[in-house]
Coordinates of C-alpha atoms and ligand atoms in Angstrom, one line a residue:
Chain E
M226 CA 122.4 57.5 92.0
F227 CA 120.9 58.5 88.6
D228 CA 120.7 55.0 87.3
I229 CA 117.2 54.9 88.9
F230 CA 116.2 57.0 85.9
S231 CA 117.1 54.2 83.5
Y232 CA 113.9 52.5 84.5
G233 CA 111.0 53.9 82.5
F234 CA 108.6 53.7 85.4
V235 CA 110.7 55.7 87.6
T236 CA 111.0 58.6 85.1
R237 CA 107.2 58.4 84.7
A238 CA 106.6 58.4 88.4
I239 CA 108.8 61.4 88.9
I240 CA 107.3 63.4 86.1
V241 CA 103.7 62.6 87.1
G242 CA 104.5 63.1 90.8
A243 CA 106.0 66.5 90.3
L244 CA 103.1 67.6 88.1
V245 CA 100.6 66.3 90.7
S246 CA 102.4 68.1 93.5
L247 CA 102.3 71.3 91.5
C248 CA 98.6 71.1 90.7
A249 CA 97.7 70.0 94.2
S250 CA 99.4 72.9 95.8
L251 CA 97.7 75.4 93.5
I252 CA 94.2 74.1 94.0
G253 CA 94.9 73.3 97.7
T254 CA 95.2 77.0 98.6
V255 CA 91.8 77.7 97.2
L256 CA 90.2 74.7 98.8
V257 CA 91.6 75.5 102.2
L258 CA 90.5 79.1 102.0
K259 CA 87.0 78.3 100.6
R260 CA 86.6 75.6 103.3
Y261 CA 86.2 73.1 100.6
S262 CA 88.9 70.7 101.9
M263 CA 86.2 68.1 102.5
I264 CA 85.5 68.1 98.7
G265 CA 89.0 67.1 97.9
D266 CA 88.8 64.3 100.5
G267 CA 85.4 63.1 99.3
L268 CA 86.5 63.1 95.7
S269 CA 89.5 60.9 96.4
H270 CA 87.2 58.3 97.9
V271 CA 84.9 58.5 95.0
G272 CA 87.9 58.0 92.7
F273 CA 88.9 54.9 94.6
G274 CA 85.4 53.4 94.2
A275 CA 85.4 54.3 90.5
I276 CA 88.8 52.9 89.8
T277 CA 88.0 49.5 91.4
I278 CA 84.8 49.3 89.4
G279 CA 86.6 50.3 86.2
A280 CA 89.3 47.7 86.8
A281 CA 86.7 45.0 87.6
A282 CA 84.8 45.8 84.4
N283 CA 88.1 45.6 82.5
L284 CA 88.0 49.2 81.4
T285 CA 91.1 51.4 81.6
P286 CA 90.4 52.5 85.2
I287 CA 91.3 56.2 84.5
Y288 CA 88.8 56.5 81.7
F289 CA 86.0 55.4 84.0
A290 CA 87.2 57.3 87.1
L291 CA 87.6 60.7 85.3
P292 CA 84.0 61.3 84.4
M293 CA 82.8 59.8 87.7
V294 CA 85.0 62.1 89.8
I295 CA 84.1 65.1 87.7
I296 CA 80.3 64.5 88.2
S297 CA 80.8 63.8 91.9
A298 CA 82.7 67.1 92.2
F299 CA 79.7 69.1 90.9
I300 CA 77.4 67.1 93.2
L301 CA 79.6 67.7 96.3
L302 CA 79.9 71.4 95.4
K303 CA 76.1 71.6 95.2
I304 CA 75.7 69.9 98.5
S305 CA 78.3 72.1 100.3
S306 CA 76.7 75.3 99.0
N307 CA 73.3 74.2 100.0
S308 CA 72.7 75.5 103.5
K309 CA 69.7 73.2 104.1
I310 CA 71.6 69.9 104.5
S311 CA 74.6 69.9 106.6
G312 CA 77.3 69.7 103.9
D313 CA 80.0 68.1 105.9
S314 CA 78.0 65.1 106.9
A315 CA 76.5 64.6 103.4
I316 CA 80.1 64.6 102.0
A317 CA 81.2 62.1 104.7
I318 CA 78.3 59.8 103.8
I319 CA 79.2 59.9 100.1
S320 CA 82.9 59.4 100.6
S321 CA 82.7 56.5 103.1
S322 CA 80.1 54.8 100.9
A323 CA 82.4 55.1 97.9
L324 CA 85.3 53.7 100.0
A325 CA 83.1 50.8 101.0
I326 CA 82.0 50.1 97.5
G327 CA 85.6 50.1 96.3
I328 CA 86.7 47.6 99.0
T329 CA 83.8 45.3 98.4
V330 CA 84.5 45.3 94.6
C331 CA 88.1 44.5 95.3
S332 CA 87.4 41.6 97.4
I333 CA 84.6 40.1 95.3
T334 CA 86.7 40.3 92.1
G335 CA 89.8 39.0 93.8
M336 CA 91.8 42.2 93.4
N337 CA 92.8 42.3 97.0
S338 CA 96.4 42.4 95.9
D339 CA 95.8 45.7 94.2
L340 CA 93.9 47.2 97.2
N341 CA 97.1 48.2 98.9
S342 CA 98.3 50.1 95.8
Y343 CA 94.9 51.8 95.3
L344 CA 94.7 53.0 98.9
F345 CA 98.3 54.0 99.5
G346 CA 99.6 54.7 96.0
S347 CA 102.3 53.1 94.0
I348 CA 104.9 54.4 91.6
I349 CA 105.0 51.3 89.5
A350 CA 101.2 51.6 88.9
I351 CA 101.8 54.6 86.6
G352 CA 101.5 53.2 83.1
R353 CA 102.0 55.0 79.8
T354 CA 98.4 56.0 79.5
D355 CA 98.4 57.4 83.0
A356 CA 101.5 59.4 82.3
V357 CA 100.1 61.0 79.1
F358 CA 96.9 61.7 80.9
A359 CA 98.7 63.3 83.8
I360 CA 100.7 65.6 81.5
V361 CA 97.8 66.7 79.5
L362 CA 95.5 67.3 82.5
S363 CA 98.3 69.1 84.4
V364 CA 98.7 71.6 81.5
V365 CA 94.9 72.1 81.6
I366 CA 94.8 72.6 85.4
I367 CA 97.8 75.0 85.6
S368 CA 96.7 77.1 82.6
T369 CA 93.1 77.3 83.8
F370 CA 94.3 78.3 87.2
F371 CA 96.4 81.2 86.0
I372 CA 93.9 82.4 83.3
F373 CA 91.2 82.7 86.1
Y374 CA 93.6 83.7 88.8
N375 CA 92.0 87.1 89.6
K376 CA 88.5 85.7 89.5
I377 CA 89.4 82.7 91.7
F378 CA 90.9 85.1 94.2
A379 CA 87.8 87.3 94.1
V380 CA 85.3 84.5 94.7
T381 CA 87.5 83.0 97.4
F382 CA 88.0 86.2 99.3
D383 CA 84.4 87.5 99.2
E384 CA 81.9 85.7 97.0
D385 CA 79.1 88.2 97.7
F386 CA 81.2 91.1 96.6
A387 CA 82.4 89.2 93.5
R388 CA 78.8 88.4 92.5
A389 CA 77.6 91.9 93.2
T390 CA 80.2 93.3 90.8
G391 CA 79.3 91.0 88.0
T392 CA 81.5 87.9 88.5
K393 CA 79.6 84.7 87.8
A394 CA 80.6 83.1 91.1
N395 CA 78.8 79.8 90.4
I396 CA 80.9 79.3 87.2
Y397 CA 84.1 79.9 89.0
N398 CA 83.1 77.6 91.9
M399 CA 82.5 74.9 89.3
V400 CA 85.9 75.6 87.7
I401 CA 87.4 75.1 91.2
A402 CA 85.5 71.9 91.6
L403 CA 86.5 70.7 88.2
L404 CA 90.2 71.4 88.8
T405 CA 90.0 69.6 92.1
A406 CA 88.5 66.6 90.4
L407 CA 91.2 66.5 87.7
T408 CA 94.0 66.9 90.3
V409 CA 92.5 64.0 92.4
V410 CA 92.3 61.8 89.3
I411 CA 95.8 62.2 88.2
G412 CA 97.2 62.1 91.8
M413 CA 95.3 59.2 93.0
R414 CA 97.4 56.4 91.6
I415 CA 100.8 57.6 92.6
M416 CA 99.8 59.1 96.0
G417 CA 97.0 56.8 96.9
T418 CA 93.4 57.5 97.7
L419 CA 94.0 58.0 101.4
L420 CA 96.9 60.3 100.9
I421 CA 96.1 62.6 97.9
S422 CA 94.0 65.0 100.0
A423 CA 96.9 65.5 102.3
L424 CA 99.1 66.5 99.4
I425 CA 96.4 69.0 98.4
I426 CA 96.0 70.8 101.7
F427 CA 99.4 70.4 103.4
P428 CA 101.6 72.8 101.2
S429 CA 99.1 75.7 101.6
L430 CA 98.6 75.2 105.3
T431 CA 102.4 75.2 105.6
S432 CA 102.8 78.3 103.6
M433 CA 100.1 80.2 105.4
R434 CA 102.1 79.9 108.6
I435 CA 104.5 82.4 107.2
F436 CA 103.1 84.2 104.1
K437 CA 100.2 86.7 104.6
N438 CA 99.3 87.5 101.1
F439 CA 97.6 85.4 98.5
R440 CA 100.4 85.4 95.8
G441 CA 103.0 84.7 98.4
V442 CA 101.0 81.7 99.7
I443 CA 100.6 80.4 96.1
I444 CA 104.2 80.7 95.2
S445 CA 105.4 79.2 98.5
S446 CA 102.9 76.3 98.3
V447 CA 104.2 75.3 94.8
A448 CA 107.8 75.5 96.1
V449 CA 107.0 73.6 99.3
S450 CA 105.1 70.9 97.4
L451 CA 107.8 70.3 94.8
V452 CA 110.6 70.3 97.4
C453 CA 108.7 67.8 99.6
F454 CA 107.9 65.6 96.7
F455 CA 111.6 65.3 95.6
I456 CA 112.9 64.9 99.1
G457 CA 110.2 62.3 99.7
M458 CA 111.0 60.4 96.5
F459 CA 114.7 60.2 97.3
I460 CA 114.0 59.0 100.8
S461 CA 111.6 56.5 99.4
F462 CA 114.1 55.1 96.9
G463 CA 116.9 55.2 99.5
F464 CA 115.1 53.5 102.3
N465 CA 112.5 51.6 100.2
T466 CA 109.6 53.3 102.0
P467 CA 106.2 53.8 100.2
A468 CA 106.4 57.0 98.0
G469 CA 103.1 58.6 98.9
A470 CA 103.4 58.2 102.6
T471 CA 107.0 59.4 102.6
V472 CA 106.0 62.5 100.6
V473 CA 103.2 63.2 103.1
L474 CA 105.6 62.8 106.1
T475 CA 108.0 65.2 104.5
N476 CA 105.2 67.6 104.2
L477 CA 104.4 67.2 107.9
L478 CA 108.1 68.0 108.7
M479 CA 107.9 71.0 106.5
F480 CA 104.7 72.2 108.3
I481 CA 106.4 71.9 111.6
L482 CA 109.5 73.7 110.3
F483 CA 107.3 76.6 109.0
S484 CA 105.4 76.7 112.3
I485 CA 108.6 77.1 114.2
I486 CA 109.9 79.8 111.9
S487 CA 106.6 81.7 112.1
K488 CA 106.9 81.6 116.0
I489 CA 110.4 83.0 115.8
L490 CA 109.4 85.7 113.3
K491 CA 106.6 86.9 115.5
R492 CA 108.9 87.5 118.5
Chain N
M441 CA 67.8 112.3 87.3
S442 CA 66.7 109.0 88.7
L443 CA 69.3 106.3 88.8
I444 CA 67.5 103.4 90.6
E445 CA 63.7 103.1 90.9
I446 CA 62.3 100.6 93.5
K447 CA 58.8 99.9 92.4
N448 CA 56.4 98.1 94.8
V449 CA 59.2 95.7 95.7
T450 CA 58.7 92.8 98.0
M451 CA 61.8 90.9 99.0
G452 CA 62.2 87.7 101.1
Y453 CA 63.6 84.2 101.3
E454 CA 62.0 81.1 99.9
G455 CA 58.8 82.9 99.2
V456 CA 58.5 84.3 102.7
P457 CA 58.5 88.1 102.5
V458 CA 60.6 90.2 104.9
L459 CA 60.0 93.5 103.1
K460 CA 56.7 94.4 101.6
N461 CA 55.6 96.7 98.8
L462 CA 58.4 99.2 99.1
S463 CA 58.8 102.1 96.6
F464 CA 61.3 104.9 96.4
V465 CA 63.7 106.5 93.9
V466 CA 67.4 107.0 94.2
N467 CA 68.5 110.1 92.2
K468 CA 72.0 110.8 90.9
G469 CA 74.1 112.4 93.6
D470 CA 71.8 111.4 96.4
Y471 CA 73.1 110.4 99.8
L472 CA 70.5 108.0 101.0
C473 CA 70.6 106.6 104.5
I474 CA 68.5 103.5 105.3
V475 CA 67.6 103.0 108.9
G476 CA 65.4 100.5 110.7
E477 CA 65.5 97.8 113.4
N478 CA 67.7 94.7 113.2
G479 CA 66.0 92.1 111.0
S480 CA 63.8 94.7 109.3
G481 CA 65.3 93.7 105.9
K482 CA 67.8 96.4 105.2
S483 CA 70.6 94.1 104.1
T484 CA 68.0 92.1 102.1
L485 CA 67.0 95.3 100.3
M486 CA 70.7 96.0 99.5
K487 CA 71.1 92.6 98.1
G488 CA 68.1 93.3 95.9
I489 CA 69.5 96.5 94.6
L490 CA 72.8 94.8 93.9
G491 CA 71.1 92.0 92.0
L492 CA 72.3 89.3 94.5
N493 CA 68.7 88.3 95.3
A494 CA 65.7 88.8 93.0
P495 CA 62.5 90.5 94.3
I496 CA 59.6 88.3 95.0
D497 CA 57.3 90.9 93.5
G498 CA 57.7 94.4 92.0
E499 CA 60.7 95.5 90.0
I500 CA 63.9 97.4 90.4
V501 CA 64.7 99.7 87.4
Y502 CA 68.2 100.9 86.6
N503 CA 68.6 104.0 84.5
N504 CA 71.9 104.4 82.6
L505 CA 73.4 101.9 85.1
D506 CA 74.2 98.3 85.0
K507 CA 73.7 96.6 88.4
S508 CA 77.2 95.2 88.2
E509 CA 78.5 98.8 88.2
I510 CA 77.4 99.3 91.8
G511 CA 80.2 99.3 94.4
Y512 CA 79.5 97.3 97.5
L513 CA 80.8 97.3 101.1
P514 CA 79.1 94.2 102.7
Q515 CA 77.9 94.1 106.3
K516 CA 80.7 92.9 108.4
K517 CA 80.5 89.2 108.5
M518 CA 83.4 87.1 109.5
I519 CA 85.6 87.6 106.6
Q520 CA 88.0 84.8 107.5
K521 CA 90.2 86.0 110.2
D522 CA 93.5 84.7 108.8
F523 CA 92.8 85.0 105.0
P524 CA 96.2 85.7 103.4
A525 CA 95.6 88.8 101.3
S526 CA 97.5 92.0 101.1
V527 CA 95.7 95.4 101.0
M528 CA 96.7 95.8 97.4
E529 CA 95.3 92.3 96.5
V530 CA 92.0 93.1 98.3
V531 CA 91.6 96.5 96.6
L532 CA 92.5 95.1 93.1
S533 CA 89.8 92.5 93.5
G534 CA 87.4 95.4 93.1
C535 CA 88.7 95.8 89.5
V536 CA 87.5 92.5 88.2
K537 CA 84.7 94.0 86.1
R538 CA 84.3 94.9 82.4
K539 CA 87.2 93.8 80.2
F540 CA 88.7 90.4 80.9
H541 CA 92.4 90.1 81.3
I542 CA 94.5 87.4 82.9
F543 CA 96.5 89.5 85.3
H544 CA 95.7 93.0 86.5
N545 CA 97.1 95.5 84.0
R546 CA 98.6 98.9 84.7
Y547 CA 95.2 100.6 84.4
D548 CA 93.7 98.5 87.2
R549 CA 96.7 99.2 89.4
E550 CA 96.4 102.9 88.8
I551 CA 92.7 102.8 89.8
A552 CA 93.6 100.7 92.9
E553 CA 96.4 103.1 93.9
K554 CA 94.1 106.1 93.5
N555 CA 91.4 104.6 95.7
I556 CA 93.9 103.4 98.3
S557 CA 95.1 107.0 98.6
I558 CA 91.6 108.3 98.8
V559 CA 91.0 106.2 101.9
K560 CA 94.4 107.2 103.2
M561 CA 95.9 103.7 103.3
S562 CA 98.8 104.3 100.9
N563 CA 101.4 103.5 103.6
H564 CA 99.8 100.1 104.2
K565 CA 99.5 98.8 100.6
K566 CA 101.7 95.7 101.2
R567 CA 100.4 94.9 104.7
S568 CA 98.2 91.9 105.3
F569 CA 94.5 92.7 105.4
S570 CA 94.0 90.5 108.5
D571 CA 96.6 92.4 110.5
L572 CA 94.8 95.8 110.1
S573 CA 92.5 97.4 112.7
G574 CA 88.8 97.3 112.2
G575 CA 88.7 100.9 110.9
Q576 CA 91.5 100.3 108.5
Q577 CA 89.9 97.1 107.2
Q578 CA 86.6 99.0 106.5
R579 CA 88.6 101.7 104.6
V580 CA 90.3 99.1 102.5
L581 CA 86.9 97.6 101.7
L582 CA 85.7 101.0 100.8
A583 CA 88.6 101.4 98.4
R584 CA 87.7 98.1 96.9
A585 CA 84.1 99.2 96.4
L586 CA 85.3 102.4 94.8
C587 CA 87.3 100.4 92.2
A588 CA 84.1 98.7 91.1
T589 CA 82.1 101.9 90.4
E590 CA 82.1 105.4 89.2
K591 CA 78.4 105.9 89.9
V592 CA 76.8 104.3 93.0
I593 CA 78.1 102.8 96.2
V594 CA 76.1 100.6 98.6
L595 CA 77.4 100.5 102.2
D596 CA 75.9 98.1 104.6
E597 CA 76.6 99.3 108.2
P598 CA 80.1 100.5 107.4
V599 CA 80.7 101.9 110.9
T600 CA 79.2 99.3 113.1
G601 CA 81.8 98.1 115.6
L602 CA 84.2 101.0 114.9
D603 CA 85.6 103.3 117.6
P604 CA 84.4 107.0 117.5
I605 CA 87.5 108.2 115.7
A606 CA 87.4 105.5 113.1
T607 CA 83.7 106.2 112.7
A608 CA 84.3 109.9 112.2
D609 CA 87.0 109.2 109.6
M610 CA 84.7 106.8 107.8
Y611 CA 81.9 109.4 107.7
S612 CA 84.1 112.1 106.3
L613 CA 85.4 109.8 103.6
I614 CA 81.9 108.9 102.6
K615 CA 80.9 112.5 102.5
E616 CA 83.9 113.3 100.4
I617 CA 83.0 110.5 98.0
N618 CA 79.5 111.8 97.7
R619 CA 80.7 115.3 97.0
K620 CA 82.7 113.9 94.1
G621 CA 79.4 112.9 92.5
I622 CA 79.1 109.3 93.6
T623 CA 75.6 108.4 94.8
V624 CA 75.7 106.9 98.3
I625 CA 73.2 104.3 99.6
M626 CA 74.1 103.5 103.2
V627 CA 72.5 101.3 105.9
T628 CA 73.2 102.6 109.4
H629 CA 71.9 102.5 112.9
D630 CA 73.3 105.9 113.6
I631 CA 70.2 108.0 113.0
N632 CA 71.6 111.2 114.3
S633 CA 74.6 111.3 112.0
A634 CA 72.3 110.0 109.2
V635 CA 70.1 113.1 109.4
R636 CA 73.3 115.2 109.6
N637 CA 75.0 113.8 106.5
A638 CA 72.3 112.3 104.3
S639 CA 70.1 114.0 101.7
H640 CA 67.4 111.4 102.0
I641 CA 66.3 108.9 104.6
L642 CA 64.5 105.6 104.2
H643 CA 63.1 104.3 107.4
I644 CA 62.0 100.7 107.1
S645 CA 59.3 99.6 109.5
D646 CA 55.7 98.5 109.2
T647 CA 54.9 101.8 107.6
A648 CA 58.1 102.8 105.7
F649 CA 59.1 106.4 105.6
Y650 CA 60.9 107.8 102.6
G651 CA 61.8 111.5 102.2
T652 CA 64.5 114.1 102.5
A653 CA 66.5 114.2 105.8
H654 CA 64.7 117.5 106.5
Q655 CA 61.3 115.9 106.1
Y656 CA 62.4 113.0 108.2
I657 CA 63.4 115.2 111.2
H658 CA 59.9 116.7 111.2
S659 CA 58.0 113.5 110.5
E660 CA 56.3 111.5 113.2
V661 CA 58.5 108.5 112.8
G662 CA 61.7 110.5 112.7
N663 CA 60.6 112.5 115.7
K664 CA 60.1 109.3 117.6
F665 CA 63.5 107.8 116.8
L666 CA 65.7 110.9 117.0
L667 CA 67.2 111.3 120.4
T668 CA 67.9 115.0 120.0
E669 CA 65.0 117.4 120.3
C670 CA 64.3 119.4 117.3
P671 CA 63.7 123.0 118.4
C672 CA 61.9 124.2 115.3
D673 CA 58.4 125.6 115.3
V674 CA 56.8 122.7 113.6
C675 CA 58.3 120.0 115.9
S676 CA 57.8 121.8 119.2
H677 CA 54.1 121.9 118.4
L678 CA 53.9 118.2 117.6
P679 CA 52.5 116.0 120.4
K680 CA 55.4 114.7 122.4
R681 CA 56.0 111.1 121.6
R682 CA 59.7 110.9 122.4
G683 CA 59.4 110.3 126.1
D684 CA 58.9 106.6 125.8
N685 CA 61.9 106.2 123.6
V686 CA 64.5 108.2 125.4
Ligands
LIG1651 N1 69.9 84.0 103.7 C1 68.7 84.1 104.4 N2 67.8 83.1 104.4 C2 66.7 83.2 105.1 N3 66.3 84.2 105.8 C3 67.2 85.3 105.9 C4 68.4 85.2 105.2 N4 69.1 86.4 105.4 C5 68.3 87.1 106.2 N5 67.2 86.4 106.5 C6 66.1 86.9 107.4 O1 65.5 88.1 106.8 C7 65.2 89.1 107.7 C8 65.9 90.4 107.4 O2 67.3 90.2 107.5 P1 68.3 91.4 107.1 O3 67.9 91.9 105.7 O4 69.7 90.9 107.3 O5 67.9 92.5 108.2 P2 68.8 93.8 108.6 O6 69.9 94.0 107.7 O7 67.8 94.9 108.5 O8 69.2 93.6 110.0 C9 65.7 88.5 109.1 O9 64.5 88.0 109.8 C10 66.6 87.4 108.7 O10 66.5 86.3 109.7
LIG1652 MG1 71.9 93.9 107.9

């Protein structure tokens, strides 16, 4: 069984995938509770557009995608906190446009063969640069999350109260948007553009079926996310199914399992 | 000793005023009740005092007080129904001020425990906030507000929607907090209990009234809005205006 590790790309995929799962579950809880899930989804589409452009221009795709996604994160945050325009539809316009740009670029430049891997993820797509990036950014994401844990809870639970008592809510909202952008960028290649946002929201939705306090939800989300990732990866190797989709399906099963347990506990 | 001075303040949204040219002073130890019709701008004024919204005109002066040192119990909005947070987590989130530290230290926890016991929720510390009754939730939010201040607390309609027993509990807690020396600024629709508990009343309307609760009872506007008749000499001689309100 363990001879799969003898391939460098498998080791890389597992390390990167586990880190992505960890980061996604942390940030996912906050996005779901702040009703920012749409931002995660929008960013993955922007990331897709940016990666195709980067690849077409012969840049290292991730170098190009990273700043693009970070800038978009701040724009999307601004849009969704502005009550004048309907945030959801504005985000939908941006994300479907980015998707359309990506698909067009792929077909013009004859990268159709890569399209599949961009959209649905690929474990062999993780190069050395991607792996190093993922490790560095994960450390940044995880440590930032825990350094600002209290503040993040405060602005998520009640932003007005947090601001009234001197917390710079705007800054922490930007931190949340930035962490989301970083998570999307490192997760996009392995999970795929269309699936990364599922990885972000699923573990926390699953955990909220059973856990009723914030810390419990965070810890459970991390555990659920990692367990689903490893189960998904082994199934994917065993049955030769696409990794990203298999991990998401495992998350779905876990969600159903938690829902059933919560029904039983309530009786 | 004056704590907060509201000087000719006009507040509003996007340049459109909802409150015009308001002036009054909150002194240390006061129990100020703010009354007025829905939409008259009470919550807007509270947000001005808290520094959440800036006045369009005029100024708010704080003496020996930073505006982030004001405890706040917001008007009940839909705090998300299923937000996963324990009572302890909610109350601790009131301790996010002053010194920065990564996790809450023992000092924060002691303050949180103390305030949870003041609002008589010590037996529910580990419970989920969303599972509590409306009255219990307001008490938890009161404890959170107390963690954020040692001086002033702003309460925006803290009893609206509570049953009579929960309301009475809330009032006695607020009275007790005020007796301990914390200045109370409370928005309420319950004028009768406002004049019973408060030291001062601000009535927001076209012509705002500000004065002691005693002055308010005898004032024209107070007389008009209070449903109970004041039997005193002054009032029984006032022309009767109540009839159309009762
Ligand atoms: N965020 C906002 N943007 C624009 N107008 C607002 C906002 N909040 C309140 N208002 C308006 O300001 C007026 C006063 O509101 P508010 O201060 O909430 O009144 P009260 O608390 O006395 O019921 C209302 O007419 C309301 O529609
Ligand atoms: Mg109000």
